[in-house]
Amino acid sequence: MPELVPVFTKDQIQKMVAAVARRISHDYKGRSLVLVGVLNGAFMFLADLVRELSIPAQIDFVRVASYGAGTASSGKINLTKDLELDIQNKDVLVIEDIVDTGLTLSCLIDHLKSFGPRSVRVCALLDKRERRERAVPVDYTCQVVKKGFLVGYGLDYAEDYRSLQEIYHLKL
Ligand code: 5GP
């Protein structure tokens, strides 16, 4: 049986999300903010984040499949759901669950820029900075984490564990 080692509690996550939401609300006041959540992993983070914002925001999602049932990035992005909102001249904030090698995000940023937004920035719940292979700007990070495979709070392993309210290190 895989072992789940607790990393962040529900309370710690709630505090991280509220803190980053305060920064975003301050920085985007008076702007046309569009949050673009990266499915499936970011659904829970985006839902909590948007409720902590004190400014209006439009919401859209893209879906990127890259890991399949494994725990290592394939390096290719496979966009299985594209944007539906028009983001031309809008301020786009990509909402990611976790940035690892940076390959997914760098491909996604290039794709979003092709729609002519006013700006594209990134907010990640977790950042595995030491594993970065492609330099990508992560403008808002809730928490920097070390290597290791994390699950819970939207993060899955082969579609399991997403519904957990805490974040765990999965030891296979
Ligand atoms: P990257 O392209 O930066 O290597 O990978 C980014 C994506 O891989 C994340 O959006 C996430 O879906 C997945 N990923 C990276 N690290 C982890 C992890 O520790 N746990 C889980 N569940 N997914 C991860």
XYZ file of N, CA and C and ligand atoms in Angstrom:
540
model
N 0.840 -1.211 0.000
C 0.000 0.000 0.000
C 0.876 1.262 0.000
N 0.571 2.266 -0.869
C 1.343 3.514 -0.831
C 1.156 4.207 0.519
N 2.217 4.873 0.980
C 2.138 5.578 2.266
C 1.906 7.068 2.016
N 1.020 7.680 2.808
C 0.748 9.120 2.681
C 1.345 9.841 3.887
N 2.338 10.682 3.635
C 2.990 11.420 4.720
C 2.478 12.866 4.698
N 1.860 13.356 5.779
C 1.295 14.712 5.773
C 2.355 15.782 5.496
N 2.021 16.736 4.632
C 2.944 17.845 4.314
C 2.311 19.191 4.716
N 1.074 19.460 4.258
C 0.382 20.695 4.649
C -1.029 20.368 5.130
N -1.411 20.958 6.258
C -2.758 20.750 6.795
C -3.756 21.663 6.072
N -5.020 21.389 6.308
C -6.100 22.200 5.752
C -5.944 23.669 6.171
N -5.598 23.860 7.436
C -5.448 25.203 7.975
C -4.255 25.939 7.329
N -3.147 25.223 7.163
C -1.981 25.845 6.514
C -2.305 26.232 5.075
N -3.025 25.373 4.371
C -3.375 25.672 2.974
C -4.293 26.893 2.926
N -5.266 26.925 3.833
C -6.215 28.046 3.851
C -5.477 29.379 4.059
N -4.488 29.363 4.941
C -3.719 30.594 5.214
C -2.869 30.992 4.003
N -2.259 30.007 3.328
C -1.443 30.308 2.131
C -2.309 30.920 1.034
N -3.507 30.334 0.857
C -4.393 30.785 -0.219
C -4.890 32.210 0.083
N -5.250 32.461 1.335
C -5.733 33.795 1.705
C -4.632 34.832 1.507
N -3.389 34.468 1.837
C -2.270 35.421 1.716
C -2.007 35.760 0.249
N -2.015 34.755 -0.615
C -1.731 35.039 -2.029
C -2.904 35.810 -2.643
N -4.123 35.523 -2.194
C -5.298 36.234 -2.709
C -5.232 37.729 -2.355
N -4.697 38.028 -1.177
C -4.557 39.440 -0.792
C -3.586 40.154 -1.730
N -2.473 39.488 -2.055
C -1.484 40.094 -2.970
C -2.087 40.308 -4.354
N -2.789 39.300 -4.852
C -3.386 39.395 -6.191
C -4.453 40.504 -6.215
N -5.265 40.572 -5.180
C -6.327 41.595 -5.114
C -5.714 42.995 -5.139
N -4.588 43.139 -4.478
C -3.904 44.435 -4.443
C -3.325 44.764 -5.819
N -2.621 43.776 -6.418
C -1.892 44.030 -7.670
C -2.813 44.215 -8.875
N -3.985 43.598 -8.860
C -4.866 43.631 -10.040
C -6.079 44.552 -9.856
N -6.059 45.375 -8.833
C -7.179 46.289 -8.602
C -7.388 47.182 -9.833
N -8.606 47.246 -10.345
C -8.903 48.111 -11.488
C -8.504 47.516 -12.827
N -8.007 46.281 -12.862
C -7.598 45.654 -14.123
C -8.665 44.628 -14.556
N -8.542 44.154 -15.822
C -9.502 43.146 -16.327
C -8.913 41.757 -16.140
N -9.079 41.228 -14.946
C -8.415 39.970 -14.575
C -9.194 38.737 -15.059
N -8.460 37.842 -15.722
C -9.024 36.534 -16.096
C -8.142 35.453 -15.459
N -8.739 34.652 -14.611
C -8.012 33.518 -14.029
C -8.158 32.334 -14.967
N -7.034 31.742 -15.342
C -7.081 30.552 -16.202
C -6.554 29.363 -15.392
N -7.473 28.530 -14.938
C -7.106 27.365 -14.133
C -6.643 26.228 -15.029
N -5.609 25.524 -14.577
C -5.096 24.386 -15.337
C -5.697 23.113 -14.731
N -6.609 22.509 -15.513
C -7.282 21.293 -15.051
C -6.367 20.086 -15.181
N -6.556 19.025 -14.391
C -7.558 18.994 -13.347
C -7.005 19.499 -12.009
N -5.685 19.489 -11.888
C -5.059 19.685 -10.590
C -5.404 20.976 -9.862
N -5.679 22.078 -10.612
C -5.847 23.378 -9.959
C -7.293 23.688 -9.577
N -8.208 22.727 -9.765
C -9.623 23.081 -9.567
C -9.924 23.512 -8.138
N -9.323 22.845 -7.171
C -9.657 23.145 -5.773
C -8.992 24.447 -5.338
N -7.750 24.625 -5.751
C -7.012 25.857 -5.445
C -7.738 27.056 -6.055
N -8.138 26.963 -7.311
C -8.810 28.094 -7.957
C -10.125 28.414 -7.253
N -10.865 27.370 -6.897
C -12.169 27.589 -6.250
C -11.999 28.307 -4.910
N -10.968 27.939 -4.149
C -10.730 28.602 -2.865
C -10.160 30.007 -3.073
N -9.236 30.124 -4.028
C -8.585 31.420 -4.281
C -9.596 32.488 -4.701
N -10.469 32.141 -5.617
C -11.395 33.131 -6.162
C -12.344 33.652 -5.071
N -12.641 32.794 -4.103
C -13.530 33.232 -3.016
C -12.826 34.117 -2.009
N -11.500 34.150 -2.057
C -10.734 35.027 -1.157
C -10.379 36.352 -1.825
N -10.603 36.480 -3.142
C -10.252 37.731 -3.832
C -11.255 38.817 -3.464
N -10.759 40.041 -3.350
C -11.678 41.152 -3.074
C -11.935 41.965 -4.339
N -11.502 41.454 -5.497
C -11.726 42.133 -6.781
C -12.456 41.156 -7.721
N -13.140 41.699 -8.752
C -13.821 40.799 -9.681
C -12.821 40.076 -10.589
N -13.182 38.869 -11.007
C -12.331 38.126 -11.940
C -13.210 37.235 -12.794
N -12.846 37.135 -14.075
C -13.491 36.129 -14.926
C -12.695 34.838 -14.799
N -13.355 33.714 -15.081
C -12.713 32.409 -14.873
C -12.844 31.550 -16.122
N -11.735 30.968 -16.522
C -11.762 29.979 -17.604
C -10.781 28.868 -17.231
N -10.826 27.788 -17.985
C -9.939 26.654 -17.706
C -9.316 26.143 -18.992
N -8.117 25.631 -18.869
C -7.549 24.808 -19.937
C -7.265 23.459 -19.300
N -7.175 22.445 -20.136
C -6.825 21.149 -19.586
C -5.588 20.635 -20.299
N -4.603 20.312 -19.503
C -3.343 19.829 -20.045
C -3.100 18.442 -19.477
N -2.899 17.481 -20.363
C -2.568 16.134 -19.897
C -1.108 15.893 -20.234
N -0.278 15.646 -19.222
C 1.122 15.362 -19.561
C 1.690 14.162 -18.821
N 1.142 13.825 -17.660
C 1.769 12.782 -16.847
C 1.174 11.402 -17.056
N -0.037 11.300 -17.601
C -0.690 10.000 -17.682
C -0.823 9.437 -16.282
N -0.523 8.166 -16.109
C -0.649 7.554 -14.785
C 0.690 7.501 -14.060
N 1.707 8.186 -14.566
C 3.032 8.109 -13.948
C 3.325 9.289 -13.050
N 4.570 9.427 -12.627
C 4.945 10.535 -11.739
C 6.065 11.378 -12.339
N 6.332 11.267 -13.650
C 7.387 12.073 -14.271
C 6.836 12.778 -15.510
N 7.260 14.044 -15.719
C 6.755 14.828 -16.836
C 7.274 14.273 -18.155
N 6.381 14.213 -19.160
C 6.793 13.678 -20.457
C 7.510 14.749 -21.278
N 7.369 16.030 -20.867
C 8.027 17.101 -21.597
C 7.218 17.632 -22.773
N 6.098 16.997 -23.072
C 5.243 17.475 -24.173
C 3.923 17.890 -23.569
N 3.324 18.981 -24.084
C 2.007 19.286 -23.538
C 0.926 18.906 -24.530
N -0.100 18.362 -23.977
C -1.210 17.889 -24.772
C -2.443 18.639 -24.268
N -2.839 19.694 -25.025
C -3.949 20.543 -24.595
C -5.264 19.882 -24.993
N -5.977 19.342 -24.020
C -7.209 18.622 -24.349
C -8.459 19.482 -24.153
N -8.296 20.664 -23.555
C -9.392 21.644 -23.504
C -8.766 23.024 -23.598
N -9.232 23.798 -24.580
C -8.648 25.127 -24.788
C -9.510 26.197 -24.106
N -9.006 27.422 -24.119
C -9.741 28.570 -23.575
C -11.069 28.756 -24.293
N -12.044 29.290 -23.581
C -13.308 29.641 -24.236
C -13.546 31.151 -24.196
N -12.978 31.838 -23.205
C -13.121 33.293 -23.132
C -12.156 33.960 -24.104
N -12.538 35.169 -24.519
C -11.634 35.989 -25.323
C -10.715 36.738 -24.344
N -9.430 36.478 -24.412
C -8.507 37.114 -23.449
C -7.715 38.264 -24.070
N -8.102 38.659 -25.278
C -7.383 39.762 -25.916
C -7.474 41.020 -25.037
N -6.335 41.630 -24.787
C -6.225 42.836 -23.943
C -6.629 42.617 -22.484
N -6.739 41.392 -22.058
C -7.071 41.103 -20.648
C -5.784 40.763 -19.878
N -5.867 40.870 -18.574
C -4.742 40.490 -17.712
C -4.982 39.066 -17.230
N -4.194 38.156 -17.787
C -4.398 36.729 -17.520
C -3.489 36.272 -16.381
N -4.086 35.555 -15.443
C -3.304 34.937 -14.371
C -3.553 33.430 -14.437
N -2.495 32.695 -14.786
C -2.606 31.234 -14.877
C -2.554 30.670 -13.462
N -3.509 29.811 -13.143
C -3.562 29.205 -11.806
C -3.151 27.741 -11.925
N -1.980 27.440 -11.389
C -1.395 26.086 -11.463
C -1.365 25.454 -10.079
N -1.500 24.144 -10.048
C -1.357 23.452 -8.768
C 0.109 23.397 -8.348
N 0.956 22.912 -9.271
C 2.360 22.740 -8.911
C 3.237 22.903 -10.154
N 4.321 23.634 -10.016
C 5.274 23.771 -11.122
C 6.480 22.913 -10.771
N 6.831 22.023 -11.684
C 7.891 21.051 -11.445
C 9.052 21.377 -12.409
N 9.131 20.692 -13.547
C 10.194 21.001 -14.514
C 9.960 22.357 -15.192
N 8.714 22.810 -15.238
C 8.383 24.069 -15.906
C 8.004 23.880 -17.369
N 8.087 22.655 -17.867
C 7.821 22.405 -19.295
C 6.361 22.688 -19.651
N 5.452 22.212 -18.813
C 4.019 22.425 -19.071
C 3.717 23.922 -19.143
N 4.183 24.623 -18.134
C 3.872 26.040 -18.024
C 4.480 26.855 -19.159
N 5.708 26.562 -19.545
C 6.319 27.390 -20.581
C 5.585 27.198 -21.908
N 5.155 25.977 -22.217
C 4.365 25.757 -23.449
C 3.017 26.468 -23.343
N 2.416 26.384 -22.157
C 1.093 26.988 -21.969
C 1.159 28.519 -22.074
N 2.182 29.123 -21.508
C 2.320 30.587 -21.574
C 2.436 31.031 -23.038
N 3.248 30.323 -23.818
C 3.388 30.664 -25.247
C 2.032 30.573 -25.945
N 1.285 29.526 -25.620
C -0.033 29.333 -26.234
C -0.968 30.494 -25.866
N -1.002 30.860 -24.584
C -1.909 31.935 -24.146
C -1.522 33.273 -24.767
N -0.220 33.506 -24.907
C 0.231 34.785 -25.489
C -0.230 34.934 -26.939
N -0.473 33.820 -27.617
C -0.896 33.881 -29.018
C -2.304 34.493 -29.164
N -3.068 34.602 -28.046
C -4.399 35.207 -28.104
C -4.374 36.722 -27.854
N -3.193 37.299 -27.669
C -3.064 38.751 -27.522
C -3.519 39.337 -26.204
N -3.253 38.671 -25.059
C -3.638 39.266 -23.771
C -2.754 40.479 -23.444
N -3.226 41.318 -22.531
C -2.421 42.473 -22.104
C -1.223 41.993 -21.285
N -1.448 40.976 -20.460
C -0.352 40.404 -19.670
C -0.680 38.952 -19.349
N 0.362 38.162 -19.125
C 0.182 36.774 -18.661
C 1.139 36.563 -17.503
N 0.590 36.249 -16.335
C 1.421 35.943 -15.170
C 0.945 34.610 -14.588
N 1.701 34.118 -13.628
C 1.443 32.768 -13.109
C 1.330 32.780 -11.589
N 0.332 32.064 -11.086
C 0.192 31.850 -9.648
C 0.176 30.340 -9.411
N 1.136 29.858 -8.637
C 1.203 28.412 -8.361
C 1.043 28.171 -6.873
N 0.276 27.153 -6.544
C 0.142 26.774 -5.138
C 1.485 26.274 -4.613
N 2.115 25.405 -5.388
C 3.373 24.793 -4.959
C 4.420 24.954 -6.057
N 5.659 25.116 -5.670
C 6.743 25.312 -6.631
C 7.917 24.411 -6.261
N 8.169 23.403 -7.126
C 9.334 22.523 -6.912
C 10.518 23.127 -7.662
N 10.997 24.246 -7.162
C 11.977 25.080 -7.854
C 13.260 24.332 -8.220
N 13.703 23.457 -7.333
C 14.998 22.798 -7.569
C 14.958 21.803 -8.733
N 13.757 21.473 -9.217
C 13.657 20.527 -10.334
C 13.450 21.218 -11.688
N 13.534 22.554 -11.689
C 13.229 23.296 -12.911
C 14.182 22.956 -14.056
N 13.609 22.680 -15.234
C 14.425 22.443 -16.437
C 14.278 23.588 -17.417
N 13.132 24.254 -17.384
C 12.864 25.381 -18.270
C 12.566 26.585 -17.395
N 13.260 27.715 -17.661
C 13.040 28.910 -16.841
C 11.659 29.471 -17.114
N 10.812 29.477 -16.113
C 9.487 30.085 -16.268
C 9.251 31.018 -15.078
N 8.677 32.197 -15.357
C 8.405 33.106 -14.253
C 7.183 32.639 -13.468
N 7.361 32.380 -12.183
C 6.196 32.097 -11.331
C 6.048 33.331 -10.440
N 5.062 34.158 -10.777
C 4.941 35.475 -10.148
C 4.406 35.393 -8.725
N 3.525 34.426 -8.478
C 2.963 34.230 -7.131
C 3.121 32.760 -6.770
N 3.810 32.502 -5.684
C 3.986 31.118 -5.220
C 3.490 31.056 -3.782
N 2.638 30.100 -3.480
C 2.194 29.966 -2.088
C 3.284 29.293 -1.264
N 3.908 28.267 -1.821
C 4.870 27.497 -1.035
C 5.902 26.830 -1.946
N 7.178 26.982 -1.617
C 8.236 26.258 -2.334
C 8.388 24.899 -1.658
N 8.449 23.823 -2.470
C 8.593 22.479 -1.894
C 9.793 21.777 -2.528
N 10.295 20.767 -1.818
C 11.421 19.974 -2.324
C 10.886 18.894 -3.256
N 11.801 18.117 -3.823
C 11.334 17.048 -4.710
C 10.540 15.998 -3.921
N 9.843 15.148 -4.627
C 8.929 14.207 -3.974
C 7.576 14.370 -4.622
N 6.772 13.335 -4.640
C 5.488 13.403 -5.330
C 4.373 13.698 -4.342
N 3.668 14.810 -4.592
C 2.638 15.283 -3.661
C 1.238 14.978 -4.190
N 0.335 14.683 -3.287
C -1.061 14.429 -3.662
C -1.993 15.127 -2.667
N -3.247 15.254 -3.084
C -4.271 15.883 -2.242
C -4.513 17.312 -2.671
N -5.630 17.898 -2.226
C -6.010 19.270 -2.551
C -5.950 19.483 -4.077
N -6.529 18.556 -4.821
C -6.575 18.651 -6.284
C -5.503 17.836 -6.989
N -4.400 17.561 -6.289
C -3.289 16.815 -6.916
C -3.560 15.315 -6.847
N -3.334 14.642 -7.974
C -3.675 13.214 -8.033
C -2.456 12.330 -8.237
N -2.695 11.051 -8.028
C -1.807 10.019 -8.566
C -2.742 9.027 -9.253
N -2.656 8.940 -10.584
C -3.551 8.084 -11.364
C -5.017 8.351 -11.001
N -5.358 9.656 -10.860
C -6.726 10.136 -10.575
C -7.213 9.868 -9.146
N -6.387 9.274 -8.309
C -6.765 9.113 -6.907
C -6.219 10.284 -6.074
N -6.755 10.453 -4.901
C -6.302 11.387 -3.857
C -6.682 12.863 -4.085
N -7.280 13.212 -5.243
C -7.575 14.624 -5.514
C -8.484 15.249 -4.464
N -9.395 14.462 -3.915
C -10.432 15.018 -3.042
C -9.952 15.256 -1.610
N -8.734 14.857 -1.285
C -8.230 15.084 0.077
C -8.110 16.581 0.350
N -8.405 16.994 1.584
C -8.353 18.426 1.907
C -6.966 18.872 2.338
N -6.069 17.926 2.560
C -4.689 18.241 2.974
C -3.753 17.808 1.837
N -2.471 18.166 1.966
C -1.476 17.753 0.966
C -0.516 16.758 1.621
N -0.244 15.683 0.886
C 0.593 14.594 1.400
C 1.713 14.286 0.427
N 2.781 13.732 0.966
C 3.855 13.152 0.147
C 3.478 11.684 -0.057
N 3.405 11.276 -1.335
C 3.030 9.896 -1.642
C 4.303 9.055 -1.758
N 4.406 8.065 -0.908
C 5.574 7.169 -0.969
C 5.120 5.838 -1.539
N 5.544 5.552 -2.770
C 5.081 4.329 -3.433
C 5.885 3.106 -2.992
P 6.001 20.224 -15.177
O 5.689 20.341 -16.627
O 6.308 21.546 -14.501
O 7.092 19.212 -14.923
O 4.748 19.562 -14.484
C 3.640 20.292 -14.096
C 2.438 19.426 -13.860
O 2.836 18.110 -13.472
C 1.610 19.951 -12.709
O 0.616 20.827 -13.159
C 1.025 18.687 -12.128
O -0.169 18.345 -12.806
C 2.065 17.643 -12.407
N 2.938 17.443 -11.233
C 4.192 17.885 -11.036
N 4.657 17.529 -9.830
C 3.649 16.858 -9.234
C 3.490 16.248 -7.931
O 4.360 16.242 -7.053
N 2.289 15.656 -7.702
C 1.285 15.623 -8.612
N 0.166 15.022 -8.265
N 1.391 16.196 -9.831
C 2.555 16.800 -10.130
